[in-house]
Coordinates of C-alpha atoms in Angstrom, one line a residue:
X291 CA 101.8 120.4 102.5
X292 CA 101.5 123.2 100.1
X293 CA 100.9 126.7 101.6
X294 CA 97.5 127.2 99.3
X295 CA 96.5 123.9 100.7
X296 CA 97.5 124.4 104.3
X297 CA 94.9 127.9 104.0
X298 CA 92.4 125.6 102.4
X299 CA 92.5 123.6 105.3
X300 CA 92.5 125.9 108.0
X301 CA 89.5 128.1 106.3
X302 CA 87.4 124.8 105.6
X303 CA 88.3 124.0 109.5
X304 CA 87.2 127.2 110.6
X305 CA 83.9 127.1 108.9
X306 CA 82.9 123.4 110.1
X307 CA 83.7 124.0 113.6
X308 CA 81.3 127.0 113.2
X309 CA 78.6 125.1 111.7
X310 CA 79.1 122.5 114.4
X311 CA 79.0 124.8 117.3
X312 CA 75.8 126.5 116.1
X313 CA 74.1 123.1 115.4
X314 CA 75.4 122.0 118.9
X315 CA 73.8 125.4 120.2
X316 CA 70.5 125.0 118.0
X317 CA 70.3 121.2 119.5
X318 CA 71.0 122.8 123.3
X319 CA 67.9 125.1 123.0
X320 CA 65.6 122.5 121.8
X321 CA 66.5 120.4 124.7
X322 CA 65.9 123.3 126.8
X323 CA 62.7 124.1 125.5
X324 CA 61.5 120.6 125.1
X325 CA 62.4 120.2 129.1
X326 CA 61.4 123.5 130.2
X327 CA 57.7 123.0 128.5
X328 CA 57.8 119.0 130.2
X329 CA 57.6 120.6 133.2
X330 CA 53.9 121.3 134.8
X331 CA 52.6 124.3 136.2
X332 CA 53.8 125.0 139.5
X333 CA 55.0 127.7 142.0
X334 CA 58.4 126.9 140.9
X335 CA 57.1 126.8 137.4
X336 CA 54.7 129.3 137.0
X337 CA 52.3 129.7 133.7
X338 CA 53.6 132.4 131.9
X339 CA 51.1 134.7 130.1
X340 CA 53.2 137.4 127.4
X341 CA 51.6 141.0 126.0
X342 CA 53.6 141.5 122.2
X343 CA 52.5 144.3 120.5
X344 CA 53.9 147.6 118.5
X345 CA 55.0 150.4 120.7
X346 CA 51.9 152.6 121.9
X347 CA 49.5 150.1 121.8
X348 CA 48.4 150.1 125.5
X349 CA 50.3 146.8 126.5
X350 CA 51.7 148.2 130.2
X351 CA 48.1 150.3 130.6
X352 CA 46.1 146.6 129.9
X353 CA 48.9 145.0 132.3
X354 CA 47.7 147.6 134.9
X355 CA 43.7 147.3 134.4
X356 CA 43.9 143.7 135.0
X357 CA 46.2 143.9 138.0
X358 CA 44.3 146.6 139.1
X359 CA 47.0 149.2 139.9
X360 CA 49.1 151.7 137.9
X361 CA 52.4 149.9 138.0
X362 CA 53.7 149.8 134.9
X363 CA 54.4 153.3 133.6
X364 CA 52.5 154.7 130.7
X365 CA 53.5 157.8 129.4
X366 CA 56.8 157.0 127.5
X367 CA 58.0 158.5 124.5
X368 CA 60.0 156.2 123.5
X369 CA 59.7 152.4 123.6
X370 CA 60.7 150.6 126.8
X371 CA 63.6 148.8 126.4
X372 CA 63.6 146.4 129.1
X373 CA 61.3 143.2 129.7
X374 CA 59.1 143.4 132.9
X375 CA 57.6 140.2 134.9
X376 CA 54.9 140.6 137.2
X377 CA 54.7 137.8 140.1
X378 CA 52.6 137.6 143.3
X379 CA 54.2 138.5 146.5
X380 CA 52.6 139.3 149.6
X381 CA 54.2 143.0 150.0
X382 CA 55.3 145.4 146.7
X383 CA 58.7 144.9 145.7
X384 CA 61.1 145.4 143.0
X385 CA 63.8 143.7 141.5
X386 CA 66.3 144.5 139.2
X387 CA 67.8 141.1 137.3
X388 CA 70.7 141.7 135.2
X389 CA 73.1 138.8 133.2
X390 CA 75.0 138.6 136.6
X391 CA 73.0 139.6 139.5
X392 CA 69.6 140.2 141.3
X393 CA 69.3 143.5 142.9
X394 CA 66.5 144.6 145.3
X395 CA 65.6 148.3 144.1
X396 CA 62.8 150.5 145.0
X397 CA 59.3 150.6 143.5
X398 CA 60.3 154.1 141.9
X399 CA 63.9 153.0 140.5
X400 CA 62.3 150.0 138.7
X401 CA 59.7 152.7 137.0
X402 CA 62.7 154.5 136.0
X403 CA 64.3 152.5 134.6
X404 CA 61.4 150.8 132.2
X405 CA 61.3 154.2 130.7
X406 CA 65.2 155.4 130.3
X407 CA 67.4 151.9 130.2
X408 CA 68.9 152.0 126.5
X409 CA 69.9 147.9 125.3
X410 CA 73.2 146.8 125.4
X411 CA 73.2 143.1 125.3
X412 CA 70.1 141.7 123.4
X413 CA 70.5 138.4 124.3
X414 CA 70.9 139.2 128.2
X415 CA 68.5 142.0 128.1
X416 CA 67.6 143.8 131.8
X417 CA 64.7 143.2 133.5
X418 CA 62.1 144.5 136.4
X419 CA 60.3 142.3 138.0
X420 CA 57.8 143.2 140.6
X421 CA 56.2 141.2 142.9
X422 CA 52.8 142.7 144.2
X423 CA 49.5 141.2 145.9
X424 CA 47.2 140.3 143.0
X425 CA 45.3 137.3 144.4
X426 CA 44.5 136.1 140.9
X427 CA 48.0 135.5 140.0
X428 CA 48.8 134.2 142.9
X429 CA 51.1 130.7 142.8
X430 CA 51.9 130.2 139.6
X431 CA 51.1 133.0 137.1
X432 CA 53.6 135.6 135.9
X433 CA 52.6 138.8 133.8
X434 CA 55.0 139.6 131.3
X435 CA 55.3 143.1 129.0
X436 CA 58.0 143.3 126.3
X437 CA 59.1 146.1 124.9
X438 CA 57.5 147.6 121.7
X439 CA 58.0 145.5 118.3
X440 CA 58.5 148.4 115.7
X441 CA 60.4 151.2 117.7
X442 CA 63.9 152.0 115.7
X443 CA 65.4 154.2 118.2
X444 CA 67.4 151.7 118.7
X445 CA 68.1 149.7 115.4
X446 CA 65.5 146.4 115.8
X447 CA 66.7 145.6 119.3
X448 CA 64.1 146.0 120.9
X449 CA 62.0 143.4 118.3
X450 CA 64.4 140.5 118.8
X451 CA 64.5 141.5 122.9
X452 CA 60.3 140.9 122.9
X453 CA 60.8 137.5 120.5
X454 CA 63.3 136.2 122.8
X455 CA 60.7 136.5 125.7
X456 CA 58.6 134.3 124.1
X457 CA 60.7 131.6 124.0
X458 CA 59.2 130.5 127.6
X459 CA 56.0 131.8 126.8
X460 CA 53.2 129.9 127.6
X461 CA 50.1 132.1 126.0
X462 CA 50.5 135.0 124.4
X463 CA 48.6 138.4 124.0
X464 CA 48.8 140.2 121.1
X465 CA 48.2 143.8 121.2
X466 CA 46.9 146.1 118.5
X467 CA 46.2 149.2 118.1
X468 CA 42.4 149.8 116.7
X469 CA 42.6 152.8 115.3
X470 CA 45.8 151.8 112.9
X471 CA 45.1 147.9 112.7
X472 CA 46.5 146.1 110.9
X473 CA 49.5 146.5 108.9
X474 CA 51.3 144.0 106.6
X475 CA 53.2 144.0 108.7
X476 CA 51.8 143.2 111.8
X477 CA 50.3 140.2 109.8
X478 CA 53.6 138.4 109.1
X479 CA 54.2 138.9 112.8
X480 CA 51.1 138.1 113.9
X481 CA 51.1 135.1 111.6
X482 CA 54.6 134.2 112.9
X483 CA 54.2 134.4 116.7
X484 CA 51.0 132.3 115.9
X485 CA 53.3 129.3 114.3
X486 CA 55.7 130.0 116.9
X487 CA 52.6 129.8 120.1
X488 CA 51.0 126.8 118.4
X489 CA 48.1 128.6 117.8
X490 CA 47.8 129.5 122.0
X491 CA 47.1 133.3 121.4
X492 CA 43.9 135.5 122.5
X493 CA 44.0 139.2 120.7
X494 CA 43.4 142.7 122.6
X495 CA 42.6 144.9 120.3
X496 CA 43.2 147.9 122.1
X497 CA 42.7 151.8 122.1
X498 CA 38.8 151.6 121.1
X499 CA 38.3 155.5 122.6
X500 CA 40.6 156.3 119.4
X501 CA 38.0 155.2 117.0
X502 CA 35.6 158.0 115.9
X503 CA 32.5 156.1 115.0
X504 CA 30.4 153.2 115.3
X505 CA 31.1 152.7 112.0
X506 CA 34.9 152.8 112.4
X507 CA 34.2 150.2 114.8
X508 CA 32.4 147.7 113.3
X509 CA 35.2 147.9 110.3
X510 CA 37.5 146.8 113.0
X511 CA 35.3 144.1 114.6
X512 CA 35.1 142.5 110.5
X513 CA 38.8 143.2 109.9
X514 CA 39.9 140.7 112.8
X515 CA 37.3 138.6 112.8
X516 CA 38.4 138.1 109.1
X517 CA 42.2 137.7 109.9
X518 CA 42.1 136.5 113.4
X519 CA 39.1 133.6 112.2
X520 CA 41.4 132.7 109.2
X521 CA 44.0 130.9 111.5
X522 CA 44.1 127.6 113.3
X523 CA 43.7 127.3 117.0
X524 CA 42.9 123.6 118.3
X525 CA 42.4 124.7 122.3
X526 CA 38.7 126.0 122.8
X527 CA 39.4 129.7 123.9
X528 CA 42.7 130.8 121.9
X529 CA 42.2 132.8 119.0
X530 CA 39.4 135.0 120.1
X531 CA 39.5 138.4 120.0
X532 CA 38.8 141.4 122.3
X533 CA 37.7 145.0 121.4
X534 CA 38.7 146.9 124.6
X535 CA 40.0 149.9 125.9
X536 CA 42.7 150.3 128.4
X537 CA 43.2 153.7 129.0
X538 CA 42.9 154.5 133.0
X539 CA 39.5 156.0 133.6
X540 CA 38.0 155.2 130.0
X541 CA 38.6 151.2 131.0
X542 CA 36.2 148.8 129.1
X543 CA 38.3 145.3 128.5
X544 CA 35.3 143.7 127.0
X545 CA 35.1 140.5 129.5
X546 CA 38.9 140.0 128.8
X547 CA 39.7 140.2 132.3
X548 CA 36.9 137.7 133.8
X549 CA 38.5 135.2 131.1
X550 CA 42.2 135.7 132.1
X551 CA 40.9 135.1 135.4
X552 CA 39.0 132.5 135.2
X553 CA 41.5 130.8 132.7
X554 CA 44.6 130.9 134.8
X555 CA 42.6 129.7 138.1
X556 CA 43.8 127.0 140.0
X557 CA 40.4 124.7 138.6
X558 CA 41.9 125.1 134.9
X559 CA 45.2 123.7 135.9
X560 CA 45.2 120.7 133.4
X561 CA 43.6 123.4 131.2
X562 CA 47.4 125.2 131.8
X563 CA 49.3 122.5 130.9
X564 CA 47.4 121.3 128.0
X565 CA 48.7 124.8 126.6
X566 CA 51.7 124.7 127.7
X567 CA 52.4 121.1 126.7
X568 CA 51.3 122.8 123.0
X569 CA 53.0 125.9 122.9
X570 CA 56.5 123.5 123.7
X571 CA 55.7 121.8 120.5
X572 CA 55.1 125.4 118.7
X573 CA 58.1 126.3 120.1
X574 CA 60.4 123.5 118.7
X575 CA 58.9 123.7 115.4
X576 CA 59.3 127.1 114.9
X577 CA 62.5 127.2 116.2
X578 CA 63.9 124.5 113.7
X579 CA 62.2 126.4 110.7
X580 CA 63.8 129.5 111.7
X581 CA 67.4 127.7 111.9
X582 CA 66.7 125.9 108.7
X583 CA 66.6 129.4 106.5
X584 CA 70.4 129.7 108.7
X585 CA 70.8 126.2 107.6
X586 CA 70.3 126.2 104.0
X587 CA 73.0 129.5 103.9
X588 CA 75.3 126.7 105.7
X589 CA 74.0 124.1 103.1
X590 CA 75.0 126.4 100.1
X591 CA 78.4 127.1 101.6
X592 CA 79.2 123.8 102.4
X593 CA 78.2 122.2 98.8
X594 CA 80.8 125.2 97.5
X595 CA 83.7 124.4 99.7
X596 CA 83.3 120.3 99.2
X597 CA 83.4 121.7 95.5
X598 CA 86.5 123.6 96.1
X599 CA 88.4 121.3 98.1
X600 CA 87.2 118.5 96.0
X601 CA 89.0 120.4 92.9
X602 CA 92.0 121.5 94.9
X603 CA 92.4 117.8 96.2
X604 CA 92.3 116.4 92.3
X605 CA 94.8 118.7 91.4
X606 CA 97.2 118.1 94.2
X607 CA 96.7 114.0 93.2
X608 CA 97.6 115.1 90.0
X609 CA 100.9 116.7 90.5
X610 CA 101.7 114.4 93.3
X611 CA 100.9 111.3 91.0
X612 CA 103.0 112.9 88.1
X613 CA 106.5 113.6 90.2
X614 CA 105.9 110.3 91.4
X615 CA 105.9 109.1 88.4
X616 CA 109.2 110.8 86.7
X617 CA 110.8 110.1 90.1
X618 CA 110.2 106.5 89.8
X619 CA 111.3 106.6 85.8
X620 CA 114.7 108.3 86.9
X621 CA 115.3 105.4 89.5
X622 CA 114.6 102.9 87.5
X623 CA 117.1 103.9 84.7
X624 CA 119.5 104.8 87.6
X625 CA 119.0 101.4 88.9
X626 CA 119.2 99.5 85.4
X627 CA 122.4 101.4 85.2
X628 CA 124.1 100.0 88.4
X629 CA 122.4 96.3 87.9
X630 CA 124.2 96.1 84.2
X631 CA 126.8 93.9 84.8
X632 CA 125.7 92.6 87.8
X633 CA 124.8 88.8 86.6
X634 CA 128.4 88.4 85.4
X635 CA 129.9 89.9 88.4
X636 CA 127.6 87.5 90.7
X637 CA 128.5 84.2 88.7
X638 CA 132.1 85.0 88.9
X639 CA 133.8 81.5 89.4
X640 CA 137.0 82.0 91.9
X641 CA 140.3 80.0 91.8
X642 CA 139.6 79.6 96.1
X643 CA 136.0 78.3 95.6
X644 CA 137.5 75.5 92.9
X645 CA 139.8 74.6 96.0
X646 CA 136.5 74.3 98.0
X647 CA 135.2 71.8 95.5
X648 CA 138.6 69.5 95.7
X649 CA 138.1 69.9 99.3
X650 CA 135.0 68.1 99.4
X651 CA 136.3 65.6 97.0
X652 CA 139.5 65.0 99.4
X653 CA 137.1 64.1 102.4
X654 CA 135.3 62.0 100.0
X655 CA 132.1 61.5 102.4
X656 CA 128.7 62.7 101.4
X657 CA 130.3 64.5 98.2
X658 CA 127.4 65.4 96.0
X659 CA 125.4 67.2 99.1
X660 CA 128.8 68.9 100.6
X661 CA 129.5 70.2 97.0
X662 CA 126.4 71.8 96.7
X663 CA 126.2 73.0 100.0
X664 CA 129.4 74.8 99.3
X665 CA 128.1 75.8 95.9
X666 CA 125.2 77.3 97.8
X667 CA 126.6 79.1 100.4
X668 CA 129.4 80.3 97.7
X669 CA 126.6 82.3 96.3
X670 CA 125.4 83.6 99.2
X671 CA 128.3 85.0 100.6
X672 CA 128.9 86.1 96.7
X673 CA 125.8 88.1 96.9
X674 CA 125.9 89.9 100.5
X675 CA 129.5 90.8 99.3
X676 CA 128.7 92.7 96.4
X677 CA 125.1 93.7 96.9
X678 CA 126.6 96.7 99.4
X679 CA 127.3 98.5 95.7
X680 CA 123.2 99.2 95.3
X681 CA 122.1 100.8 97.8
X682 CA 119.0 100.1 99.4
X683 CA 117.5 98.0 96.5
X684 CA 118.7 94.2 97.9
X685 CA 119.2 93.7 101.8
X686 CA 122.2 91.3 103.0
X687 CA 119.7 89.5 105.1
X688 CA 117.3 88.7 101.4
X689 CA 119.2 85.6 100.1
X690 CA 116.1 83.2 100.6
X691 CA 115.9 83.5 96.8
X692 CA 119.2 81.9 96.2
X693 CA 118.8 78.9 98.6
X694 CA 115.3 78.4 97.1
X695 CA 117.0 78.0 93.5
X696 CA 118.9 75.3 95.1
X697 CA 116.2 73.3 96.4
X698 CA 115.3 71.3 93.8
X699 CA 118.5 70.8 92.1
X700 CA 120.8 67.9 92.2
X701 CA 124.6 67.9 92.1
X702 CA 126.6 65.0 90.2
X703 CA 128.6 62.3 93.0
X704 CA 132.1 61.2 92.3
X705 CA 132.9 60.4 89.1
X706 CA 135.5 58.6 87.3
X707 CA 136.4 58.6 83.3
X708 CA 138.1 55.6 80.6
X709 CA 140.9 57.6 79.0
X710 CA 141.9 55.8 75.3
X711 CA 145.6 55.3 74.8
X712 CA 147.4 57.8 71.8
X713 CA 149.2 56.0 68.9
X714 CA 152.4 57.2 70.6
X715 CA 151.2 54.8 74.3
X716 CA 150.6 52.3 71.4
X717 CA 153.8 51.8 70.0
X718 CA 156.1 52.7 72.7
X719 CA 154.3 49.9 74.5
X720 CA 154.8 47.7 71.4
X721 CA 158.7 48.5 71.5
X722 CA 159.0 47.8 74.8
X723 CA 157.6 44.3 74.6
X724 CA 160.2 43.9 71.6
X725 CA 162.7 44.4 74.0
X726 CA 162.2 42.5 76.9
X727 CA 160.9 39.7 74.4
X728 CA 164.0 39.6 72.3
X729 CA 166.0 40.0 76.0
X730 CA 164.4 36.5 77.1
X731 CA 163.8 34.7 74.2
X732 CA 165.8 35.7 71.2
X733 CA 164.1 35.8 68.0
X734 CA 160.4 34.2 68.9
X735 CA 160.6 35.8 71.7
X736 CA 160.6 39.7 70.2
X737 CA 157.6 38.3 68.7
X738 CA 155.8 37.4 71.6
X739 CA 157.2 40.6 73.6
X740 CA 155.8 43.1 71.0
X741 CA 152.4 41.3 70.4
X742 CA 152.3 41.6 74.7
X743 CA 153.2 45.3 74.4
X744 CA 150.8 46.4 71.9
X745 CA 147.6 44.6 73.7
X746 CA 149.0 46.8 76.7
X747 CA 149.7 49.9 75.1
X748 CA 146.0 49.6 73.6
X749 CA 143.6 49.4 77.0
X750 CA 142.0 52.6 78.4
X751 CA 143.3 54.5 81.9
X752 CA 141.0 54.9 84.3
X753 CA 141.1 58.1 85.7
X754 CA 139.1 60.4 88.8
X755 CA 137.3 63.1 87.1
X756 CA 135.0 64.0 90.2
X757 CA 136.2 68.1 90.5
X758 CA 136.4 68.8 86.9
X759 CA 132.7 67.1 86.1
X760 CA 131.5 68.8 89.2
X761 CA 133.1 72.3 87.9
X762 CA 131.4 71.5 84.7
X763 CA 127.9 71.4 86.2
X764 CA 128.2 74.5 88.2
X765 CA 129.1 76.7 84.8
X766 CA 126.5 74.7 82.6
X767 CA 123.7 74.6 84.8
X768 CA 124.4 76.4 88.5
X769 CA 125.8 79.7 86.6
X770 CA 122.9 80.1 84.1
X771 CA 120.4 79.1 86.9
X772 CA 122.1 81.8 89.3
X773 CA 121.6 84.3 86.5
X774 CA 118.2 83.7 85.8
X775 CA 117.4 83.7 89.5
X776 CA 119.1 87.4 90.3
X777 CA 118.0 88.8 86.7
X778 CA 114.3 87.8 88.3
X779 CA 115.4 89.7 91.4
X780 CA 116.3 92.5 89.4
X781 CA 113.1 92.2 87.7
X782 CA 111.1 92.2 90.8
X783 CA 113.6 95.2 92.3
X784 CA 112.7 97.1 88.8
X785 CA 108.5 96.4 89.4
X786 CA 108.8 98.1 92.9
X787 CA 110.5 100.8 91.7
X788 CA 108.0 101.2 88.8
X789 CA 105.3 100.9 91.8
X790 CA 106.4 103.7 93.3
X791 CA 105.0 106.0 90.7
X792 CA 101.6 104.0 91.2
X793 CA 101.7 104.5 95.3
X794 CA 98.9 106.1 96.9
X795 CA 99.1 110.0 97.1
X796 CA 97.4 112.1 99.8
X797 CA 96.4 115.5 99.4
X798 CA 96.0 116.0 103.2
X799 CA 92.4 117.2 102.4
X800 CA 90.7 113.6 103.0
X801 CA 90.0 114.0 106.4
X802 CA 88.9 118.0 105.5
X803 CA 86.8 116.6 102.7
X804 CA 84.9 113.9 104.4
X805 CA 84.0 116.1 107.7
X806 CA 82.7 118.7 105.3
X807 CA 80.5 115.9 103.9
X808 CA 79.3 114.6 107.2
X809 CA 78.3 117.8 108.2
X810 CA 76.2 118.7 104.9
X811 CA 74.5 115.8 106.1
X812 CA 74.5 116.4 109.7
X813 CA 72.7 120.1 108.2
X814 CA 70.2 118.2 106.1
X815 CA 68.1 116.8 109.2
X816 CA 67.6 121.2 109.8

C-alpha cells in the first residue's frame, strides 16, 4: 500500500471512530435521560425544581424566601461558580460532592465556597448540597440554584455548568431581572430552555423594589405577558409569570410561594410525574436538535472525505489496472517466445518409441488398443518431460488434455499389403522355368518350363505392413491432432496471461470507503 494511501486511511479511520464514539455517547445520554425521566417521583427519586437566570437576579435570595432561611449567600461579586441542591434532612448539614467523593463539611465552608470556588472541570462541576428541615420539601423535592448564565469571569463556564443542570430537571424557574428585562438575549435563552423543559417553566420576574414607578411596572407586567403568553405550555400552571421581590426584608413573591407549595405536595404527585414524564420528552428532543447542528459538521466532513477517498481509490485502480496491464503484455510476449517451437519439439517422433510400436505388433494381442495406448502415454511422458522448460505456465500433473484428444480416436489393427512383382521377378522367373523345363523335357519342355515361370514370376507377395501403416497414422493424423491440441493449450495458457491485466485490483480503501458511507447514514437519522 502506497504511503499517501496508508495516511488516507489512517486519517479517514481516525475521523470515523470519532464520529462513532460521539454517536455512541449522544445514544448513551438519551438512554439515560429517557430512563432517568421513566422513573416516578420518589424519595429515591425526588422532583427536581431548577432557578436559571443571569448573574444578580435574586436566584439564591428567592431560594432563601421560600425556604425561609438565609442559606444561600447573597452578596457575591462575582457569579457563583458551583451548583447547589437543597434537600430535606431532619438536622442542617452540608455536603461537599466532587467528581470522586462526598465530603461532610460545615454549614460555613459550603457558604464559602459558593462564593470563591473558580471551575475547573465543567462537565464534573463541584457542588453543595445542604440538607435542612423545610417540611414542604420534604421526601421528594430538591431545590436547585445554578450559577449565573452571562458572567465572563470565567470564559462561558459557568453558562454550560447551569445548562448541564438542567439535564435532570424536572421544572424550571427562570429568573429575570425587572428592572433590565429582557434582553435578546435572554430571549433565545429563554426560548431555548423552554424547547429544552417542554414548555414546564413558571417565570420570577424578580427585583421589583428596583423599578421606580408604577408605570415602570406595568411596562414590565405587558413585556412578559407579551413574551411569556407568546409560547406553548400544554400543563395548566407552567408558563405563568410572577412579579416579585426577593430581597430579605422587602419580600413580596406575589403568591409564588403558596403555588410552589402547593404544586410539589404530596396530593399533586401524578401532577409531578405528568411533568416530569414531559420534560423527559423535552429533554430528548432538544438534545437530538442540539447534536444534529454537531451532526451536519460530521455530515459535511464525511460527504468530503467519501469524495476524497473515492478520487484517491479511482486513481490507485487506475495505476494498478495499467501496470497490470503492461505486466501481462511483457508475459505474454515472453511466453510466445519460449512456446515457439514448442509443437515441433512435442510431436517429435523417436527411433525407441517406433520400437514400442513393433513391440505391440510382436505380442500381436489386442494391437490397435496397445498401439494407441502406447501412442498415448508416449505423449504424455513427451509433455511432463519438456514442459519443466516454462515455468509455471503448464503443470506435470495437467495432461488430461492429451488423454482427452485420444478418446475418440481410433488406431488402425494389423495390416497386411499385395506387393506386384518388377519386370526383373518377371523374367528371371521366366528363365528359370526355361531351365528346369529344357532339364526334364528337352525342347517342349523349355516351353512348358518358361510359360510355368512367367505365371509365377507375375503373382503379387503378400507382405505384413502392420508397423509402418500404424507409423503412418500417427504422423498423418496423431502428430497434427497433438499440435492442434497443445497449440489450444497455448492458446488457453496465452488468455490467462492476457487475464491477468483484467484481474480485480484493490485500492485497500473499500473497506475505508464503505464504513465512511455507513456512517453518513448512520448520521442521517441525527
Amino acid at each position: 500500500m502506497k504511503p499517501s494511501v496508508q495516511a488516507a486511511v489512517k486519517n479517514g479511520e481516525l475521523l470515523n471512530k470519532k464520529i462513532i464514539a460521539r454517536c455512541q455517547e449522544v445514544d448513551d445520554t438519551i438512554k439515560a435521560i429517557t430512563l432517568a425521566y421513566d422513573q416516578p417521583v420518589s424519595e429515591k427519586c425526588s422532583f427536581v425544581i431548577s432557578f436559571v437566570g443571569r448573574f444578580k437576579t435574586g436566584k439564591s435570595s428567592l431560594i432563601n424566601a421560600l425556604i425561609g432561611t438565609e442559606i444561600l449567600p447573597t452578596k457575591a461579586t462575582t457569579a457563583t461558580s458551583v451548583v447547589t441542591r437543597v434537600f430535606y434532612g431532619k438536622i442542617p448539614k452540608c455536603w461537599l460532592r466532587t467528581k470522586d467523593t462526598d465530603q461532610e463539611i460545615s454549614i460555613e465552608e459550603g457558604k464559602d465556597i459558593i462564593l470563591t470556588y473558580k471551575v475547573t472541570d465543567v462537565q464534573n462541576p463541584v457542588e453543595v448540597i445542604f440538607e435542612l428541615p423545610i417540611p414542604w420539601i420534604k421526601g421528594n423535592i430538591e431545590l436547585r440554584d445554578t450559577p449565573g448564565m452571562d458572567d465572563s469571569s470565567q470564559d462561558g463556564k459557568l453558562e454550560t455548568i447551569a445548562l448541564n443542570a438542567l439535564r435532570d430537571t424536572d421544572l424550571c424557574i427562570c429568573v429575570y431581572d425587572a428592572s433590565t428585562m429582557i434582553s435578546e438575549k435572554e430571549r433565545e435563552r429563554t426560548q431555548a430552555i423552554h424547547k429544552m423543559m417542554s414548555g414546564n417553566l413558571v417565570y420570577a420576574v424578580n427585583c421589583t423594589n428596583r423599578l421606580n414607578s408604577i408605570e415602570s411596572v406595568n411596562q414590565v407586567e405587558q413585556l412578559a405577558e407579551s413574551f411569556f403568553g407568546a409560547l406553548h405550555y400544554s400543563i395548566p400552571g407552567m408558563g405563568k409569570y410572577y412579579l416579585m421581590c426577593s430581597a430579605p426584608k422587602m419580600t413580596e413573591l406575589d403568591g409564588f410561594d403558596k403555588w410552589l407549595q402547593n404544586f410539589v405536595s404530596q396530593k399533586n404527585l401524578p401532577m409531578l410525574n405528568k411533568v416530569r414524564k414531559k420534560t423527559g420528552n423535552g429533554q430528548v428532543v432538544f438534545y437530538r436538535e442540539e447534536f444534529s447542528v454537531e451532526a451536519s459538521n460530521y455530515v459535511e466532513q464525511i460527504k468530503q472525505q467519501i469524495i476524497y477517498l473515492s478520487g484517491m481509490h479511482e486513481e490507485v485502480l487506475r495505476q494498478m489496472q495499467r501496470a497490470n496491464t503492461q505486466a501481462a503484455q511483457a508475459e505474454v510476449a515472453e511466453f510466445n517466445r519460449r512456446v515457439s517451437n514448442l509443437e515441433n519439439v512435442f510431436t517429435e517422433i523417436t527411433s525407441s518409441f517406433i520400437g514400442k510400436i513393433q513391440e505391440c505388433k510382436n505380442k500381436g494381442n489386442d494391437y490397435e488398443d496397445s498401439t494407441k495406448s502406447v501412442t498415448q502415454e508416449y505423449f504424455v511422458e513427451r509433455y511432463k518431460s519438456i514442459i519443466g522448460n516454462y515455468g509455471s505456465y503448464f503443470s506435470k500433473n495437467d495432461v488430461q488434455f492429451i488423454r482427452q484428444a485420444f478418446q475418440s480416436v481410433s488406431f488402425p489393427g494389423l495390416h497386411k499389403k499385395s506387393v506386384k512383382a518388377t519386370s526383373g521377378e518377371k523374367n528371371g522367373w521366366t528363365i528359370a522355368g526355361t531351365v528346369i523345363g529344357t532339364i526334364i523335357a528337352p525342347g517342349v519342355g523349355s516351353v512348358i518350363g518358361a510359360a510355368l515361370g512367367r505365371g509365377i514370376g507375375a503373382s503379387d507377395t503378400i507382405v505384413d505392413d502392420s508397423v509402418d501403416n500404424t507409423m503412418s497414422f500417427i504422423r498423418n493424423t496423431i502428430v497434427p491432432l497433438m499440435k492442434r491440441t497443445i497449440n489450444s493449450r497455448i492458446s488457453t495458457v496465452n488468455r490467462e496471461i492476457k487475464n491477468k491485466g483484467n484481474r480485480e485490483c484493490h485500492s485497500g480503501l473499500e473497506t475505508l470507503i464503505s464504513e465512511t458511507i455507513s456512517i453518513q447514514r448512520m448520521l442521517s437519522q441525527y
